[in-house]
Short mmCIF file of C-alpha atoms in Angstrom, two decimals:
data_model
loop_
_atom_site.label_atom_id
_atom_site.label_comp_id
_atom_site.label_asym_id
_atom_site.label_seq_id
_atom_site.Cartn_x
_atom_site.Cartn_y
_atom_site.Cartn_z
CA MET B 1 -17.39 10.58 44.38
CA PRO B 2 -16.00 14.25 43.87
CA SER B 3 -18.40 17.19 43.32
CA ALA B 4 -17.95 18.60 39.91
CA HIS B 5 -16.58 21.48 41.46
CA ASN B 6 -13.46 19.15 43.21
CA ALA B 7 -13.01 18.43 39.46
CA VAL B 8 -12.73 21.50 38.27
CA ASN B 9 -10.37 22.24 41.02
CA ASP B 10 -8.54 19.15 40.65
CA ALA B 11 -8.28 20.03 36.58
CA GLY B 12 -6.63 22.37 37.47
CA ALA B 13 -3.88 20.61 39.30
CA SER B 14 -2.82 18.06 36.57
CA GLY B 15 -3.57 20.93 33.58
CA ARG B 16 -6.50 20.66 31.99
CA PRO B 17 -9.48 18.18 32.07
CA ARG B 18 -8.78 15.42 29.87
CA ASP B 19 -11.97 16.68 27.33
CA LEU B 20 -10.93 20.54 27.42
CA ARG B 21 -9.49 20.35 24.35
CA LYS B 22 -12.35 18.59 22.80
CA ILE B 23 -14.60 20.91 24.65
CA VAL B 24 -12.27 23.92 23.09
CA ALA B 25 -12.31 22.61 19.67
CA ALA B 26 -16.14 22.24 19.55
CA SER B 27 -16.79 25.78 20.61
CA LEU B 28 -14.00 27.22 18.02
CA ILE B 29 -15.71 25.57 15.85
CA GLY B 30 -19.25 26.34 16.02
CA THR B 31 -18.59 29.64 16.79
CA THR B 32 -16.68 29.89 13.98
CA ILE B 33 -19.44 28.63 11.74
CA GLU B 34 -21.73 31.20 13.55
CA TRP B 35 -19.59 33.95 12.81
CA TYR B 36 -19.23 32.79 9.35
CA ASP B 37 -23.00 33.46 8.42
CA TYR B 38 -22.96 36.67 10.26
CA PHE B 39 -19.51 38.04 8.36
CA LEU B 40 -20.86 37.11 5.75
CA TYR B 41 -23.96 39.13 5.71
CA GLY B 42 -21.60 42.07 6.38
CA SER B 43 -19.19 41.75 3.65
CA ALA B 44 -22.00 41.57 1.07
CA ALA B 45 -23.69 44.27 2.15
CA ALA B 46 -20.73 46.71 1.89
CA LEU B 47 -20.16 44.37 -1.99
CA VAL B 48 -22.98 43.29 -3.50
CA PHE B 49 -26.35 44.02 -1.79
CA GLY B 50 -26.99 47.56 -2.66
CA ARG B 51 -26.84 46.79 -5.90
CA VAL B 52 -29.29 43.10 -5.59
CA PHE B 53 -30.90 44.53 -3.07
CA PHE B 54 -31.42 48.55 -3.57
CA PRO B 55 -30.97 48.63 -7.65
CA GLU B 56 -32.55 52.22 -7.99
CA SER B 57 -30.83 54.04 -5.25
CA ASP B 58 -27.23 55.63 -6.10
CA PRO B 59 -24.27 53.34 -5.09
CA LEU B 60 -23.79 54.97 -1.63
CA THR B 61 -26.81 55.07 -0.45
CA GLY B 62 -28.26 51.51 -1.58
CA THR B 63 -24.88 50.57 0.05
CA LEU B 64 -26.42 53.09 3.08
CA LEU B 65 -30.06 51.13 2.95
CA SER B 66 -27.60 47.72 3.09
CA PHE B 67 -25.91 48.11 6.50
CA LEU B 68 -29.56 49.12 7.52
CA THR B 69 -30.77 45.75 7.25
CA TYR B 70 -27.11 44.82 8.43
CA ALA B 71 -27.72 46.81 12.03
CA ILE B 72 -31.69 45.05 12.12
CA GLY B 73 -30.05 41.62 12.95
CA PHE B 74 -28.46 43.48 15.85
CA ALA B 75 -31.63 44.58 17.17
CA ALA B 76 -32.56 40.85 17.90
CA ARG B 77 -29.63 39.85 19.31
CA PRO B 78 -30.63 41.06 23.42
CA ILE B 79 -34.08 39.34 22.30
CA GLY B 80 -31.68 36.08 21.63
CA ALA B 81 -29.83 36.61 24.63
CA VAL B 82 -32.54 36.92 27.08
CA VAL B 83 -34.18 33.56 25.64
CA PHE B 84 -31.10 31.13 25.08
CA GLY B 85 -29.91 32.90 28.57
CA HIS B 86 -32.93 31.55 30.27
CA PHE B 87 -33.01 28.05 28.55
CA GLY B 88 -29.56 27.85 29.28
CA ASP B 89 -28.91 28.88 32.92
CA ARG B 90 -32.31 26.27 33.11
CA LEU B 91 -31.80 23.25 30.74
CA GLY B 92 -27.49 23.50 30.07
CA ARG B 93 -25.21 25.36 27.68
CA LYS B 94 -25.22 22.44 25.09
CA LYS B 95 -28.50 22.27 24.01
CA LEU B 96 -28.90 25.83 23.39
CA LEU B 97 -25.65 25.96 21.22
CA VAL B 98 -27.41 23.55 18.83
CA ILE B 99 -30.27 25.66 17.85
CA SER B 100 -28.56 28.27 17.73
CA LEU B 101 -26.42 26.88 15.30
CA LEU B 102 -29.24 25.27 13.98
CA MET B 103 -31.12 28.76 13.42
CA MET B 104 -28.16 30.31 12.12
CA GLY B 105 -27.17 27.70 8.85
CA LEU B 106 -30.49 27.53 7.84
CA SER B 107 -31.30 31.86 8.12
CA THR B 108 -28.05 32.51 6.15
CA ALA B 109 -28.66 29.60 3.22
CA LEU B 110 -32.21 31.20 2.78
CA ILE B 111 -30.25 34.48 2.42
CA GLY B 112 -28.34 32.68 -0.75
CA CYS B 113 -31.85 32.08 -1.89
CA VAL B 114 -33.71 34.94 -1.85
CA PRO B 115 -34.30 36.68 -4.79
CA GLY B 116 -33.69 39.89 -6.14
CA TYR B 117 -35.56 43.84 -6.36
CA ASP B 118 -35.93 42.85 -10.15
CA THR B 119 -37.66 39.90 -9.36
CA ILE B 120 -39.71 40.48 -6.41
CA GLY B 121 -39.98 44.27 -5.62
CA VAL B 122 -39.92 44.85 -2.19
CA ALA B 123 -40.54 41.67 -0.58
CA ALA B 124 -36.67 40.63 -1.97
CA PRO B 125 -35.50 43.42 0.91
CA LEU B 126 -38.38 43.04 3.07
CA LEU B 127 -37.50 38.73 3.30
CA LEU B 128 -33.52 39.59 3.58
CA THR B 129 -34.35 41.84 6.65
CA THR B 130 -36.46 38.98 8.31
CA LEU B 131 -33.57 36.48 7.48
CA ARG B 132 -30.75 39.19 9.27
CA LEU B 133 -33.26 39.01 12.27
CA ILE B 134 -33.04 35.39 12.40
CA GLN B 135 -29.29 35.48 12.37
CA GLY B 136 -29.60 38.46 15.03
CA PHE B 137 -31.06 35.87 17.29
CA ALA B 138 -29.25 32.98 16.80
CA LEU B 139 -26.11 34.26 17.41
CA GLY B 140 -27.72 36.40 20.51
CA GLY B 141 -27.69 33.02 22.03
CA GLU B 142 -24.65 31.53 20.94
CA TRP B 143 -21.32 33.70 21.90
CA GLY B 144 -22.28 33.28 25.69
CA GLY B 145 -22.82 29.58 25.29
CA ALA B 146 -19.79 28.78 23.78
CA VAL B 147 -17.46 30.85 25.46
CA LEU B 148 -18.95 29.53 29.34
CA LEU B 149 -18.87 26.10 28.19
CA VAL B 150 -14.94 26.33 27.69
CA SER B 151 -14.82 29.15 30.95
CA GLU B 152 -16.53 26.59 33.47
CA HIS B 153 -15.20 23.06 32.39
CA GLY B 154 -11.31 24.79 32.49
CA ASP B 155 -9.29 25.89 35.30
CA ALA B 156 -8.84 29.43 37.15
CA LYS B 157 -5.38 29.36 36.20
CA ARG B 158 -5.36 29.24 32.35
CA ARG B 159 -8.91 30.76 32.31
CA GLY B 160 -7.96 33.45 29.99
CA PHE B 161 -5.92 31.49 27.58
CA TRP B 162 -8.68 28.38 27.07
CA ALA B 163 -11.68 30.74 27.17
CA SER B 164 -9.85 32.68 24.64
CA TRP B 165 -10.49 30.30 21.31
CA PRO B 166 -13.96 30.22 20.90
CA GLN B 167 -12.97 34.15 20.91
CA GLY B 168 -11.48 33.06 17.96
CA GLY B 169 -14.19 31.65 16.01
CA ALA B 170 -14.87 35.71 15.10
CA PRO B 171 -11.42 36.14 13.08
CA ALA B 172 -11.47 32.66 11.53
CA GLY B 173 -15.15 33.09 10.69
CA ASN B 174 -14.57 36.82 8.90
CA LEU B 175 -11.51 35.04 7.38
CA VAL B 176 -13.14 32.18 5.86
CA ALA B 177 -15.99 34.80 4.48
CA VAL B 178 -13.87 37.27 3.20
CA GLY B 179 -12.26 34.30 1.76
CA VAL B 180 -14.69 32.63 -0.24
CA LEU B 181 -15.95 36.20 -1.36
CA SER B 182 -12.92 37.01 -2.46
CA LEU B 183 -12.07 33.77 -4.29
CA MET B 184 -15.47 33.87 -6.35
CA THR B 185 -14.83 37.56 -7.70
CA THR B 186 -11.23 36.48 -8.15
CA VAL B 187 -13.21 33.64 -10.81
CA LEU B 188 -16.09 35.26 -11.54
CA SER B 189 -17.43 38.58 -13.93
CA ASP B 190 -18.39 41.49 -11.85
CA ASP B 191 -21.79 40.44 -13.57
CA ALA B 192 -21.93 37.24 -12.52
CA PHE B 193 -20.52 37.46 -8.68
CA ASN B 194 -23.22 40.15 -8.68
CA SER B 195 -25.63 37.69 -10.87
CA TRP B 196 -25.59 34.80 -9.18
CA GLY B 197 -21.57 34.34 -7.59
CA TRP B 198 -22.39 35.69 -4.11
CA ARG B 199 -25.20 33.51 -3.05
CA VAL B 200 -22.36 30.63 -3.07
CA PRO B 201 -20.88 31.21 -0.11
CA PHE B 202 -24.32 31.63 1.72
CA LEU B 203 -25.62 28.41 0.55
CA LEU B 204 -21.94 26.84 1.92
CA SER B 205 -23.46 27.53 4.82
CA ALA B 206 -25.79 24.32 5.17
CA VAL B 207 -22.91 22.24 4.92
CA LEU B 208 -20.83 24.23 7.43
CA VAL B 209 -23.39 23.74 10.20
CA MET B 210 -23.67 19.73 9.29
CA ILE B 211 -20.07 19.72 10.25
CA GLY B 212 -20.42 21.61 13.62
CA LEU B 213 -23.97 20.06 14.66
CA TRP B 214 -21.97 16.91 14.73
CA ILE B 215 -18.67 18.31 16.10
CA ARG B 216 -21.18 20.01 18.99
CA LEU B 217 -23.15 17.05 19.42
CA SER B 218 -20.31 14.94 21.21
CA VAL B 219 -19.27 17.41 23.66
CA ASP B 220 -20.54 17.06 27.57
CA GLU B 221 -22.29 19.97 29.29
CA SER B 222 -20.55 22.39 31.99
CA PRO B 223 -19.98 20.32 35.48
CA LEU B 224 -20.03 23.76 36.76
CA PHE B 225 -23.56 23.48 35.49
CA LYS B 226 -24.04 20.71 36.38
CA GLU B 227 -23.36 21.17 40.07
CA ALA B 228 -25.76 24.33 40.22
CA LEU B 229 -28.50 22.23 38.52
CA ALA B 230 -28.63 20.12 41.17
CA LYS B 231 -28.63 22.51 44.19
CA ALA B 232 -31.36 23.93 42.54
CA GLU B 233 -32.62 20.64 42.11
CA ARG B 234 -32.59 20.68 46.09
CA ARG B 235 -33.42 24.50 46.10
CA LYS B 236 -37.37 23.49 44.49
CA ALA B 237 -37.22 20.24 46.46
CA GLU B 238 -37.57 22.33 49.46
CA GLN B 239 -39.88 24.70 48.11
CA ARG B 240 -37.75 27.55 48.13
CA THR B 241 -38.60 29.68 44.89
CA GLU B 242 -35.44 30.66 42.45
CA GLN B 243 -35.81 33.91 40.87
CA LEU B 244 -36.16 33.93 36.68
CA PRO B 245 -32.58 34.06 35.22
CA PHE B 246 -32.80 37.38 33.40
CA VAL B 247 -34.99 39.04 37.03
CA ALA B 248 -31.80 38.05 38.98
CA VAL B 249 -28.81 38.71 37.06
CA VAL B 250 -31.02 42.63 36.70
CA ARG B 251 -31.49 42.49 40.63
CA ASN B 252 -27.69 41.23 41.60
CA HIS B 253 -25.36 42.45 38.56
CA TRP B 254 -26.79 45.46 37.36
CA ARG B 255 -23.25 47.18 37.82
CA ASP B 256 -21.25 44.31 36.27
CA ILE B 257 -24.11 44.48 32.87
CA LEU B 258 -22.65 47.82 32.18
CA VAL B 259 -19.41 47.39 32.87
CA ALA B 260 -19.89 44.52 29.91
CA MET B 261 -21.86 46.69 28.71
CA GLY B 262 -19.08 49.45 28.40
CA ALA B 263 -16.27 47.32 28.01
CA ARG B 264 -17.83 46.21 24.38
CA MET B 265 -18.67 49.49 23.11
CA ALA B 266 -14.45 50.01 21.56
CA GLU B 267 -14.54 47.09 20.84
CA ASN B 268 -17.60 46.64 18.67
CA ILE B 269 -17.42 49.52 16.80
CA SER B 270 -13.67 49.56 15.95
CA TYR B 271 -14.30 45.83 14.55
CA TYR B 272 -17.34 46.40 12.56
CA VAL B 273 -15.46 49.48 10.79
CA ILE B 274 -11.90 47.99 10.52
CA THR B 275 -14.41 44.82 8.75
CA ALA B 276 -17.13 45.61 7.62
CA PHE B 277 -17.18 49.70 6.52
CA VAL B 278 -13.65 49.11 5.50
CA LEU B 279 -14.66 47.96 2.34
CA THR B 280 -17.28 50.70 1.93
CA TYR B 281 -14.40 52.66 2.25
CA CYS B 282 -12.00 51.75 0.40
CA VAL B 283 -14.46 50.39 -3.14
CA ASP B 284 -16.48 53.16 -2.70
CA HIS B 285 -15.08 55.92 -1.71
CA LEU B 286 -11.41 55.19 -2.85
CA LYS B 287 -12.31 53.63 -6.01
CA ILE B 288 -9.60 50.34 -4.97
CA GLU B 289 -10.30 46.89 -6.81
CA LYS B 290 -12.69 44.29 -4.28
CA GLN B 291 -10.20 42.07 -4.66
CA THR B 292 -7.43 43.83 -2.93
CA SER B 293 -9.76 45.42 0.01
CA LEU B 294 -11.19 41.61 0.58
CA ASN B 295 -7.20 40.73 0.57
CA ALA B 296 -6.30 43.53 3.49
CA VAL B 297 -9.11 42.17 5.61
CA LEU B 298 -7.66 38.04 5.17
CA ILE B 299 -4.55 39.27 6.27
CA GLY B 300 -5.82 41.36 9.05
CA SER B 301 -8.26 38.52 10.57
CA ALA B 302 -5.26 35.63 10.20
CA VAL B 303 -2.91 37.38 11.70
CA GLN B 304 -6.02 38.55 14.58
CA PHE B 305 -6.62 34.60 14.95
CA CYS B 306 -3.21 34.09 16.30
CA LEU B 307 -3.09 36.66 18.38
CA ILE B 308 -6.10 36.13 20.47
CA PRO B 309 -4.89 32.95 22.31
CA LEU B 310 -1.60 34.96 23.13
CA PHE B 311 -3.33 38.88 24.07
CA GLY B 312 -6.00 35.36 26.43
CA ALA B 313 -2.46 33.80 28.07
CA LEU B 314 -1.22 37.61 28.60
CA SER B 315 -4.64 38.04 30.51
CA ASP B 316 -3.73 34.97 32.99
CA ARG B 317 -0.27 36.94 33.26
CA VAL B 318 -0.82 40.39 34.16
CA GLY B 319 -5.15 40.46 34.74
CA ARG B 320 -7.70 41.30 32.72
CA LYS B 321 -8.20 44.89 32.82
CA PRO B 322 -4.56 45.40 31.48
CA VAL B 323 -4.34 44.11 28.57
CA TYR B 324 -8.26 45.20 27.78
CA LEU B 325 -7.31 48.62 28.71
CA VAL B 326 -4.15 48.10 26.37
CA GLY B 327 -6.56 47.81 23.12
CA ALA B 328 -9.54 50.45 23.90
CA VAL B 329 -6.63 53.01 24.07
CA GLY B 330 -4.66 51.86 20.77
CA VAL B 331 -7.70 51.36 18.93
CA GLY B 332 -8.74 54.31 20.02
CA LEU B 333 -5.00 56.19 18.46
CA TRP B 334 -5.18 54.16 15.72
CA SER B 335 -8.34 55.03 14.60
CA TRP B 336 -6.10 58.19 13.16
CA ALA B 337 -3.76 56.62 11.05
CA PHE B 338 -6.28 54.16 9.81
CA PHE B 339 -7.78 56.00 7.63
CA GLY B 340 -4.37 57.69 6.37
CA LEU B 341 -3.54 54.54 5.30
CA LEU B 342 -6.29 53.44 3.61
CA ASP B 343 -5.93 57.12 2.03
CA THR B 344 -2.20 56.42 0.41
CA LYS B 345 -4.11 53.09 -2.06
CA SER B 346 -1.59 51.54 -1.55
CA PHE B 347 -1.81 47.82 -1.15
CA PRO B 348 1.25 47.27 1.97
CA ALA B 349 -0.64 50.39 3.84
CA LEU B 350 -4.24 49.00 3.69
CA VAL B 351 -3.00 45.66 5.29
CA LEU B 352 -0.85 47.26 8.01
CA ALA B 353 -3.60 49.83 8.81
CA VAL B 354 -6.54 46.66 9.08
CA THR B 355 -4.18 44.39 10.71
CA VAL B 356 -2.88 47.23 13.91
CA GLY B 357 -6.33 47.82 14.21
CA LEU B 358 -7.16 44.09 14.46
CA ILE B 359 -4.07 43.89 17.00
CA PHE B 360 -5.41 46.26 19.02
CA HIS B 361 -9.04 44.80 18.64
CA SER B 362 -7.66 41.29 19.97
CA ALA B 363 -6.41 42.78 23.24
CA MET B 364 -9.87 43.48 24.29
CA TYR B 365 -11.66 40.41 22.38
CA ALA B 366 -9.00 37.82 23.64
CA PRO B 367 -10.21 37.93 27.59
CA GLN B 368 -13.45 39.42 27.10
CA ALA B 369 -14.52 35.81 27.04
CA ALA B 370 -13.23 35.31 31.06
CA PHE B 371 -13.45 38.34 31.87
CA PHE B 372 -17.45 38.84 31.41
CA SER B 373 -17.95 34.53 32.66
CA GLU B 374 -15.96 35.75 36.09
CA LEU B 375 -18.51 38.43 36.79
CA PHE B 376 -21.86 36.09 36.91
CA ALA B 377 -22.82 33.36 39.31
CA THR B 378 -23.71 29.53 37.62
CA ARG B 379 -27.23 29.83 37.84
CA MET B 380 -27.53 33.27 35.43
CA ARG B 381 -23.70 33.66 33.67
CA TYR B 382 -25.84 32.39 30.45
CA THR B 383 -27.93 35.13 30.64
CA GLY B 384 -25.73 37.92 32.59
CA ALA B 385 -22.95 37.19 29.91
CA SER B 386 -25.09 37.13 27.23
CA ILE B 387 -27.43 40.49 28.11
CA GLY B 388 -24.24 42.81 28.89
CA ALA B 389 -22.80 41.79 25.42
CA GLN B 390 -25.85 41.93 22.96
CA LEU B 391 -27.18 45.06 24.57
CA SER B 392 -24.14 46.98 24.05
CA SER B 393 -24.58 45.59 20.68
CA VAL B 394 -27.43 47.30 19.35
CA ALA B 395 -25.64 50.94 20.65
CA ALA B 396 -22.32 49.92 19.32
CA GLY B 397 -21.49 47.23 16.40
CA ALA B 398 -25.37 47.50 14.82
CA PRO B 399 -25.09 51.13 13.98
CA ALA B 400 -21.42 51.18 13.24
CA PRO B 401 -20.93 50.77 9.49
CA LEU B 402 -24.49 52.49 9.10
CA ILE B 403 -22.91 55.57 11.15
CA ALA B 404 -19.61 55.69 9.35
CA THR B 405 -20.95 55.60 5.56
CA ALA B 406 -23.60 58.23 7.26
CA LEU B 407 -20.45 60.61 7.91
CA LEU B 408 -18.68 59.86 5.34
CA SER B 409 -21.27 60.55 2.76
CA SER B 410 -22.50 63.97 4.64
CA TYR B 411 -18.56 64.88 5.00
CA GLY B 412 -16.64 63.34 2.36
CA ASN B 413 -14.14 62.68 4.56
CA SER B 414 -12.67 60.08 7.43
CA THR B 415 -12.39 62.77 10.25
CA PRO B 416 -15.78 62.83 11.81
CA ILE B 417 -15.45 58.57 11.97
CA SER B 418 -11.32 58.69 13.39
CA VAL B 419 -13.77 60.78 16.08
CA TYR B 420 -16.70 58.14 16.48
CA VAL B 421 -13.80 55.42 17.48
CA ALA B 422 -11.94 57.38 19.58
CA LEU B 423 -15.45 58.35 21.82
CA ALA B 424 -16.11 54.90 22.01
CA ALA B 425 -12.61 53.75 23.47
CA VAL B 426 -12.84 56.08 25.87
CA ILE B 427 -16.17 55.17 27.05
CA THR B 428 -14.41 51.96 27.34
CA VAL B 429 -11.35 52.86 29.33
CA ILE B 430 -13.49 54.36 31.85
CA ALA B 431 -16.03 51.38 32.27
CA VAL B 432 -12.73 49.32 31.98
CA VAL B 433 -11.23 51.30 35.13
CA ALA B 434 -14.23 51.54 36.83
CA SER B 435 -14.27 47.54 36.77
CA ARG B 436 -12.45 44.77 39.77
CA GLU B 437 -10.24 42.65 39.12
CA THR B 438 -11.28 39.12 38.13
CA ARG B 439 -8.20 37.65 37.03
CA GLY B 440 -8.18 33.95 38.87
CA ARG B 441 -11.76 33.87 40.50
CA ASP B 442 -13.87 30.67 41.35
CA LEU B 443 -16.64 30.68 38.80
CA ALA B 444 -18.54 28.38 41.82
CA ALA B 445 -17.80 30.42 44.39
CA ILE B 446 -19.46 33.68 43.09
CA GLU B 447 -23.15 34.07 44.95
CA PRO B 448 -25.82 35.87 42.96
CA ASP B 449 -25.33 39.38 45.70
CA ASP B 450 -21.68 38.86 45.51
CA SER B 451 -19.54 40.69 42.74
CA ALA B 452 -16.76 41.65 44.03
CA ALA B 453 -13.67 39.75 42.12
CA ARG B 454 -12.18 37.21 45.00
CA PRO B 455 -9.70 34.71 44.07
CA ALA B 456 -9.56 31.15 44.81
CA PRO B 457 -8.17 30.15 48.13
CA ASP B 458 -5.53 28.14 46.82
CA GLN B 459 -4.95 30.54 43.37
CA GLN B 460 -2.32 31.61 43.10
CA PRO B 461 -1.95 34.65 40.28
CA ALA B 462 0.56 34.28 37.70
CA ALA B 463 0.04 31.25 35.58
CA SER B 464 1.68 30.54 31.93
CA ALA B 465 -0.37 28.93 29.39
#
């Protein structure tokens, strides 16, 4: 009977496992729902939370406080990465993905039920912050499991392409979140939207989670994990001690964790500036209509969703590093043109600014799933990929809208914000240049003490999606 490892190699010869499309669809839909929940909070923080939960502050300060509660959610993401990574590496990817989806959906729906400051006073922002922490904890475990489920089912030749599909959940989730908010602002007056309309998208999460749960329960566990689990059981039977995943990944893959953290700096910071802070900059600073700003983000997110699998496929042809570097350098340079285009207050210029920014972001985000998966051994891959991704989110994505808003408040112009994004790009370029190319790596062959990118013996570098 063939092993899981052989099954994966056989899949490479025939193109893909029979159920790979189903695995990809389940991961994409699940990540879309989770990112919808998470990004919905960021958009609402930019547009309405300041008025509902911090009404005694001036508009910019209220938005700043809203982004502070937004940033607090990121603090829980590394904790979620460790907890979900530990059990995901011990029990399986699928079980933990179901739990993360339920946690995210429930906390998001409850945010839609939290009374405003005028009703329960300071308890309102406290409840909001608590639910945001639960969101962050759940998302900390979602990303690693979703991309690994696809990476470990697919073959090495097209791993960049297939693993990039769960990454499409981010722009898809943002697209749905901003789209629902845009619809509510169109059909409701400002008073109605601020009073109750903003709650509808949060309550909608409960319905979306039920759909995602039904799909996610229908997929099978990763074959590579099954094989690694069987080996672990044999070691246990032989009374050989196995390290905890967190301890093992820190001991054996600490360089890879640093690479992943550095690689995410420009990707994370630029994304939240382009998609979340842009709403504050346009609405509060430039006095542009909410609807106009939301539509620009909608168009950019739609373009990004289409481009992510293309950049993933390109990384299979030329390597993860070249594609990632184009994105990092591009977003660092574009940060200077980005705000200049916004300042024109022209809708086509807004769309161009956001869309080009997200194109460069896609070049980093698309190969990221395969890149990070190829850094770590199977029995610590969930933990390693999740920790590397989520630790950087505390320093990058969490404070990005907060720092950008504070810089705008202090200096009154966008130049310091462009410097901020450009410096993040420099850090990412250094991290990626210092890393090893991982394209074509056999995931089953990675040993805990092996950090070199080694292609499988029968692996040819070039492959198309």
